[in-house]
PDB file of C-alpha atoms in Angstrom:
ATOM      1  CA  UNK A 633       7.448  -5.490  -8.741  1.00 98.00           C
ATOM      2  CA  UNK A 634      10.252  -5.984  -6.482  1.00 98.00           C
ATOM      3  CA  UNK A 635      10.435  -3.687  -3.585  1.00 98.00           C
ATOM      4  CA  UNK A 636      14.419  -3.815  -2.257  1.00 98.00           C
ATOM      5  CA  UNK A 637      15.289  -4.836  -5.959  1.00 98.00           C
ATOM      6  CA  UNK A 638      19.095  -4.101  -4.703  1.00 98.00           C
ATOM      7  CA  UNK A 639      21.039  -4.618  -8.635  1.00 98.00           C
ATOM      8  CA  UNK A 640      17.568  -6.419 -10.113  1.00 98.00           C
ATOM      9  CA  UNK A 641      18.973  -9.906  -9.277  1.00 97.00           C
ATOM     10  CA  UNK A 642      15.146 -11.010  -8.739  1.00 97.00           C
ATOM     11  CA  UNK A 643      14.186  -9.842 -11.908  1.00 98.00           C
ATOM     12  CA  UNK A 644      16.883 -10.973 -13.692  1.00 97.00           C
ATOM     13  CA  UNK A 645      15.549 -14.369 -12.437  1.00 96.00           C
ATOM     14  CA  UNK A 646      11.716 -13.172 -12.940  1.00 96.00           C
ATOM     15  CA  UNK A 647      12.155 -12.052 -16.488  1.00 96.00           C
ATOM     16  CA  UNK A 648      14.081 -14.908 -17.344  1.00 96.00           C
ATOM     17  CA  UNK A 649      11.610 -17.417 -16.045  1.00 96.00           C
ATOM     18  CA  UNK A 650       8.657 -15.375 -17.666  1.00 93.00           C
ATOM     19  CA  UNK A 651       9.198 -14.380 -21.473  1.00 93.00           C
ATOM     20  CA  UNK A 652       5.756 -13.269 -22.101  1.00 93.00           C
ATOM     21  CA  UNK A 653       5.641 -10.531 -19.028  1.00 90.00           C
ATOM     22  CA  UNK A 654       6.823  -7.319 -20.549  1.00 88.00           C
ATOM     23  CA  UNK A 655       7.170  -5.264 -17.505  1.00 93.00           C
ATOM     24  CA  UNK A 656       9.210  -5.732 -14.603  1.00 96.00           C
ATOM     25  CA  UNK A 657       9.719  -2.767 -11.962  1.00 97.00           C
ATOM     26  CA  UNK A 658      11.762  -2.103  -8.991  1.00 98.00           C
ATOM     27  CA  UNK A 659      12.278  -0.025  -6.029  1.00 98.00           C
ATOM     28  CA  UNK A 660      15.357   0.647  -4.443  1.00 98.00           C
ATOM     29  CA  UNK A 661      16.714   3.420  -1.999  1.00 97.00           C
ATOM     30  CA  UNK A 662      20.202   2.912  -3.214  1.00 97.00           C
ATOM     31  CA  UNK A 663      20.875   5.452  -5.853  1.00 98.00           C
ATOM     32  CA  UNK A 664      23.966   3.115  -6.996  1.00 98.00           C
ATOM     33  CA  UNK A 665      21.899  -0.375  -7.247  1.00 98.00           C
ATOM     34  CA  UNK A 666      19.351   1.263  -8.655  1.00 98.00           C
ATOM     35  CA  UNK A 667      21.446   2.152 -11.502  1.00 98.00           C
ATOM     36  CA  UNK A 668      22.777  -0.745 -12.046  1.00 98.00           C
ATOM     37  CA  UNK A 669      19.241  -2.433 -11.708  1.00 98.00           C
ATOM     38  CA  UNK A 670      18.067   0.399 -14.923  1.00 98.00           C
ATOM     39  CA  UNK A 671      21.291  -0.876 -16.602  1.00 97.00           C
ATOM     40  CA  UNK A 672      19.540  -4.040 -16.710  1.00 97.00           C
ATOM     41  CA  UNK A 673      16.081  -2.338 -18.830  1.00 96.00           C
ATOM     42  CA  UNK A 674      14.300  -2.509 -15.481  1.00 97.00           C
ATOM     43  CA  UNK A 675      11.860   0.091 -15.072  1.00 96.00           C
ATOM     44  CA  UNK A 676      13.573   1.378 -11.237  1.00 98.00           C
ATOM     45  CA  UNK A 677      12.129   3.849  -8.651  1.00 98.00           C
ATOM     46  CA  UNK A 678      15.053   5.212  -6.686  1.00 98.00           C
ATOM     47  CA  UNK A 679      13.733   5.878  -3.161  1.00 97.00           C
ATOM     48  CA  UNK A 680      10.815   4.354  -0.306  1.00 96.00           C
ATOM     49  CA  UNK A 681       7.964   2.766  -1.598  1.00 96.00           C
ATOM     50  CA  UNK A 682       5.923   5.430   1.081  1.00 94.00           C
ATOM     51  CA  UNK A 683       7.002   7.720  -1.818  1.00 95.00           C
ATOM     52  CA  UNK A 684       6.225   5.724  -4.929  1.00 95.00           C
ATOM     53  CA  UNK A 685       3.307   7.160  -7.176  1.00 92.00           C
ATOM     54  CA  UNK A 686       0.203   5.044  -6.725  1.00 86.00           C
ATOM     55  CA  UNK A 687      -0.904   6.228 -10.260  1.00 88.00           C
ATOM     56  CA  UNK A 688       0.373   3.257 -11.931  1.00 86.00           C
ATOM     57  CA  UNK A 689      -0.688  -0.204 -13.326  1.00 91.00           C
ATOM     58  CA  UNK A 690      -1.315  -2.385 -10.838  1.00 95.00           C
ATOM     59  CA  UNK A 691       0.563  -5.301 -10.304  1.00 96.00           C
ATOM     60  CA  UNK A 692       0.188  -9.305 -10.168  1.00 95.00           C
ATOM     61  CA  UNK A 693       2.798  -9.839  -7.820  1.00 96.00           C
ATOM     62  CA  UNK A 694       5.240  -7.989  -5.565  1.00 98.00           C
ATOM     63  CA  UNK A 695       7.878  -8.942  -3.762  1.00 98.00           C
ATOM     64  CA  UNK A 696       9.218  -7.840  -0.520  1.00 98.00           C
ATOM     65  CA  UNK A 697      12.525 -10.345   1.014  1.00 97.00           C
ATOM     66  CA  UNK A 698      14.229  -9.075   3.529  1.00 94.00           C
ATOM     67  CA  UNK A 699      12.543  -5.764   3.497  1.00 96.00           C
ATOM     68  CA  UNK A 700       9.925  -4.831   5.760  1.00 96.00           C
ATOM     69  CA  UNK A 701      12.061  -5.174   8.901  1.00 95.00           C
ATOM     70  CA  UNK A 702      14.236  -2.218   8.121  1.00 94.00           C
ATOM     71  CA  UNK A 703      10.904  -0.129   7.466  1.00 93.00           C
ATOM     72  CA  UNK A 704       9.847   2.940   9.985  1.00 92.00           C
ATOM     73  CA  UNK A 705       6.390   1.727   9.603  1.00 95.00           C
ATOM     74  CA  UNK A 706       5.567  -0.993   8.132  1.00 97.00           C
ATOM     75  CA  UNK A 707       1.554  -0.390   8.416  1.00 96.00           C
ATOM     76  CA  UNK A 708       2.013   2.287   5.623  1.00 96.00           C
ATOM     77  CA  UNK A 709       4.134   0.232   3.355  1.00 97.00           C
ATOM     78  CA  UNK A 710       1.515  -2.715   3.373  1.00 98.00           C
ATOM     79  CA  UNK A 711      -1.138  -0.103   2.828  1.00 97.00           C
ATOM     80  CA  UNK A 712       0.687   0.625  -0.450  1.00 97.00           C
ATOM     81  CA  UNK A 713       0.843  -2.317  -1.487  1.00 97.00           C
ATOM     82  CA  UNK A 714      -2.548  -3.745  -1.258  1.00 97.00           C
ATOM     83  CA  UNK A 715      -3.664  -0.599  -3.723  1.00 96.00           C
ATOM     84  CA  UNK A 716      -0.567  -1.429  -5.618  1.00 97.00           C
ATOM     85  CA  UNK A 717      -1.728  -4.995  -6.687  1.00 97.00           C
ATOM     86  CA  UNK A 718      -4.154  -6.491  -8.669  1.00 96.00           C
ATOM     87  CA  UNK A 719      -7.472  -7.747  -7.484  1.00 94.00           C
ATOM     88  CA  UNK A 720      -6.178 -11.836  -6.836  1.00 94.00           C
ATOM     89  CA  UNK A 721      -2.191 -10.870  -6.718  1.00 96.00           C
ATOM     90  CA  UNK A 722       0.163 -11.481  -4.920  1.00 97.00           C
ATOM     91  CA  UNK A 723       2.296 -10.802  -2.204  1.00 98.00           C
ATOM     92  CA  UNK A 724       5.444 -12.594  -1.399  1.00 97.00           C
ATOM     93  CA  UNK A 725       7.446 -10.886   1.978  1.00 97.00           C
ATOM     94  CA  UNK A 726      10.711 -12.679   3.934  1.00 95.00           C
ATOM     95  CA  UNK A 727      11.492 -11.416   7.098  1.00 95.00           C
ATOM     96  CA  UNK A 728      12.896 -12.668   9.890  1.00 93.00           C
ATOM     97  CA  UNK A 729      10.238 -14.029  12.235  1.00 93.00           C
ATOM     98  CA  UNK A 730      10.128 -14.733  16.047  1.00 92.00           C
ATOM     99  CA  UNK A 731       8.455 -18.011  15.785  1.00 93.00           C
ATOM    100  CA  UNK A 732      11.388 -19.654  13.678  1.00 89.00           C
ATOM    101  CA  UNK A 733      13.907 -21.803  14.746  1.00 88.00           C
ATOM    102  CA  UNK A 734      16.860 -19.327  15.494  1.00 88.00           C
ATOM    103  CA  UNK A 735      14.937 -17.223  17.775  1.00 90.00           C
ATOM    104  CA  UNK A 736      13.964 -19.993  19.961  1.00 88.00           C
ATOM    105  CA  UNK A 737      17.578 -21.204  20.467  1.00 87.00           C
ATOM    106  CA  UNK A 738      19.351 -17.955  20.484  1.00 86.00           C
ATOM    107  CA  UNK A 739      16.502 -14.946  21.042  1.00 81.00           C
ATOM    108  CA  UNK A 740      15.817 -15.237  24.652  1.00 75.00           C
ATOM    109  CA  UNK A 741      19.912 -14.878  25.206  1.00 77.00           C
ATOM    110  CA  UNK A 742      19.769 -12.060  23.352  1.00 85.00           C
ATOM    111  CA  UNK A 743      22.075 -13.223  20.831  1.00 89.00           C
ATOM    112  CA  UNK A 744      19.747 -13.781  17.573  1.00 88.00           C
ATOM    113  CA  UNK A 745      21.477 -12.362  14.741  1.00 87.00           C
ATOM    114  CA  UNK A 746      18.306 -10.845  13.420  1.00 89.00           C
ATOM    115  CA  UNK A 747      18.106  -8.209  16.743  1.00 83.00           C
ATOM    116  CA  UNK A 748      20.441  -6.274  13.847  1.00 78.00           C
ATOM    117  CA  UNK A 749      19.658  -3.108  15.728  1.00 75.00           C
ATOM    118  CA  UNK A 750      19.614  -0.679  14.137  1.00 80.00           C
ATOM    119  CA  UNK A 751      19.196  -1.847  11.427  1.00 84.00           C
ATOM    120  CA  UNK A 752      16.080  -3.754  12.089  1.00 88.00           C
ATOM    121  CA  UNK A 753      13.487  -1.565  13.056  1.00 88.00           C
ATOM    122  CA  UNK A 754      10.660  -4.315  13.385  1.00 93.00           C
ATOM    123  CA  UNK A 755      10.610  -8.150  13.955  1.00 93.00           C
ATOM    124  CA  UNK A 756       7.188 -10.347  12.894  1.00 95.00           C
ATOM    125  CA  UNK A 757       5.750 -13.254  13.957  1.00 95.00           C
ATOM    126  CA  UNK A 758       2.720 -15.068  12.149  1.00 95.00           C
ATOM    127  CA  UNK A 759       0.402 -13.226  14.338  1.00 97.00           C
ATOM    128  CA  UNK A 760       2.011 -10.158  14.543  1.00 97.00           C
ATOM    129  CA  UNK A 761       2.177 -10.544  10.492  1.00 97.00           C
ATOM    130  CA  UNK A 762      -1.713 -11.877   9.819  1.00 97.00           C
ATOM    131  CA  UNK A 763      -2.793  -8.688  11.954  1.00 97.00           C
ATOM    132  CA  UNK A 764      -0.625  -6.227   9.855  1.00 97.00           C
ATOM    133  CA  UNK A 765      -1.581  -7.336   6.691  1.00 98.00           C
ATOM    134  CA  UNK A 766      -5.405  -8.641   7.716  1.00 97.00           C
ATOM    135  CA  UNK A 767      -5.815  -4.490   8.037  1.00 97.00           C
ATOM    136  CA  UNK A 768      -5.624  -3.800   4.609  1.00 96.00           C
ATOM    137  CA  UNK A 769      -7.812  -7.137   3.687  1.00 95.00           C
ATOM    138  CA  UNK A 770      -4.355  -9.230   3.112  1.00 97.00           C
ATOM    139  CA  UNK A 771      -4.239 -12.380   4.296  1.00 94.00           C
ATOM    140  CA  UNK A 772      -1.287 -15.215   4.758  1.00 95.00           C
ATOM    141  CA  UNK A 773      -2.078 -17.887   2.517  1.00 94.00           C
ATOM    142  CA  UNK A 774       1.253 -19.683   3.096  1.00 92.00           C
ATOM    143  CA  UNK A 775       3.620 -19.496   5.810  1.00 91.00           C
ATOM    144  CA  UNK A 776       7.162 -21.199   5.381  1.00 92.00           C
ATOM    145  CA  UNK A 777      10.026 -20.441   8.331  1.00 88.00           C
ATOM    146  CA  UNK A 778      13.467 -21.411   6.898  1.00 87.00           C
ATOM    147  CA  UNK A 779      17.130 -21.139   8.482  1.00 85.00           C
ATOM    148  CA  UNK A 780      18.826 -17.830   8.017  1.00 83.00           C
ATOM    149  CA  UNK A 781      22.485 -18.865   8.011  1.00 85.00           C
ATOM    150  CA  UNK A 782      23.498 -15.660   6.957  1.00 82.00           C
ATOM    151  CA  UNK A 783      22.276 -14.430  10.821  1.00 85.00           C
ATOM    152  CA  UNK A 784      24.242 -17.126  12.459  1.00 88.00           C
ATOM    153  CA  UNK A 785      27.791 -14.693  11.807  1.00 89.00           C
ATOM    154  CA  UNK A 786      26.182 -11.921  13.713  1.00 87.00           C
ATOM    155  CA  UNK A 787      24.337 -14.447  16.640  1.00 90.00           C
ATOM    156  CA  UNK A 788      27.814 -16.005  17.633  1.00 90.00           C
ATOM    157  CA  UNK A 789      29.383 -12.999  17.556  1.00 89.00           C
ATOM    158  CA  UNK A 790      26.905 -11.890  19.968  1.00 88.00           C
ATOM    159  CA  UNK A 791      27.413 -15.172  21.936  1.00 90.00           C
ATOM    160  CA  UNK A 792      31.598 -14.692  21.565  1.00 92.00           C
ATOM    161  CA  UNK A 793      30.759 -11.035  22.778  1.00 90.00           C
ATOM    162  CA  UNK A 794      28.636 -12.035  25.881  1.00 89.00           C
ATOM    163  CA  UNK A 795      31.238 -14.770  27.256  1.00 91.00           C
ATOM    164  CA  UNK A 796      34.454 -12.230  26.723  1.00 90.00           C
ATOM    165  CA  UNK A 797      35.588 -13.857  23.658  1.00 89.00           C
ATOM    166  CA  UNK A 798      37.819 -11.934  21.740  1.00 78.00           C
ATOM    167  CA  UNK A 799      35.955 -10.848  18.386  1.00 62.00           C
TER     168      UNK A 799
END
C-alpha cells in the first residue's frame, strides 16, 4: 500500500520489481492523481487514510514518503496503520526530520525549507518519531537522514527574504 500514491509512480516501481504480488493499493486525496493512479490497474482510495475502511486484507508493507507531515494528526494515521499491516510488515515513512543536516544549518534562522507552513502541519525527530509510533507497538528498526535538495529552493528563499533580497 502506498499512502500519498500521487499518479502510482511507487507502484509502478513496486509492481515492476515484484511480478508475483498481485495486489497493489493506493491512497490519494487528489481526485485527479488518483485517476490517473486507477488508469494504471491500481486498486486507489480517493481520500485520507483516517477514512479508509479497515475491513480489508492486511498488508506486508506500506509506504508513507513525504506524507505524515501534512497530516492533522498524525497519532490517528499511525493507529491505522498498525491494524492495517500484517503481523511482521512493514512500515516505510520519509519525512522531514529535525535532527538532519538542513535543520541544523538553516532551522534555528528560521529559514529551513521544510517550516513549509502551512503546509506542514508536523515536523519529527527520531524521538519525537519512536514515541509516536512506539504507541501503537511500532518501532524504528532503521533510521536513515538524507539531504532534501528539493527544500533548499524554499530555505534560500527564506534566507534572500530575511536579508531584503529581491525574490
Amino acid at each position: 500500500m502506498d499512502i500519498g500514491c500521487a499518479q502510482g509512480g511507487f507502484l509502478d516501481l513496486a509492481r515492476r520489481a515484484n511480478k508475483n504480488i498481485s495486489r497493489f493499493v493506493g491512497i490519494e486525496i487528489s481526485e485527479k492523481a488518483a485517476k490517473a493512479a486507477k488508469s494504471k490497474g491500481f486498486e486507489v482510495f480517493i481520500g485520507r487514510l483516517e477514512d479508509f475502511p479497515i475491513e480489508t486484507p492486511k498488508f506486508d508493507l506500506i509506504v508513507m514518503q513525504e506524507v505524515l507531515e501534512h497530516v492533522y494528526e498524525p497519532q490517528i494515521c499511525i493507529e491505522k496503520v498498525s491494524h492495517l499491516l500484517k503481523d511482521g510488515g512493514r512500515l516505510y515513512i520519509t519525512t522531514p526530520s529535525t535532527d538532519g543536516i538542513e535543520f541544523t544549518l538553516f532551522g534555528k534562522r528560521k529559514y529551513w525549507g521544510n517550516y513549509h507552513c502551512p503546509r506542514h502541519f508536523n515536523l519529527f525527530n527520531t524521538r519525537s518519531m519512536s514515541e509516536l509510533l512506539s504507541r501503537h507497538n511500532l518501532k524504528i528498526e532503521t533510521l536513515t537522514h538524507k539531504i532534501q535538495p528539493a527544500a533548499w529552493i524554499v530555505t534560500f528563499e527564506n534566507f534572500l527574504k530575511d536579508k531584503q533580497y529581491p525574490t
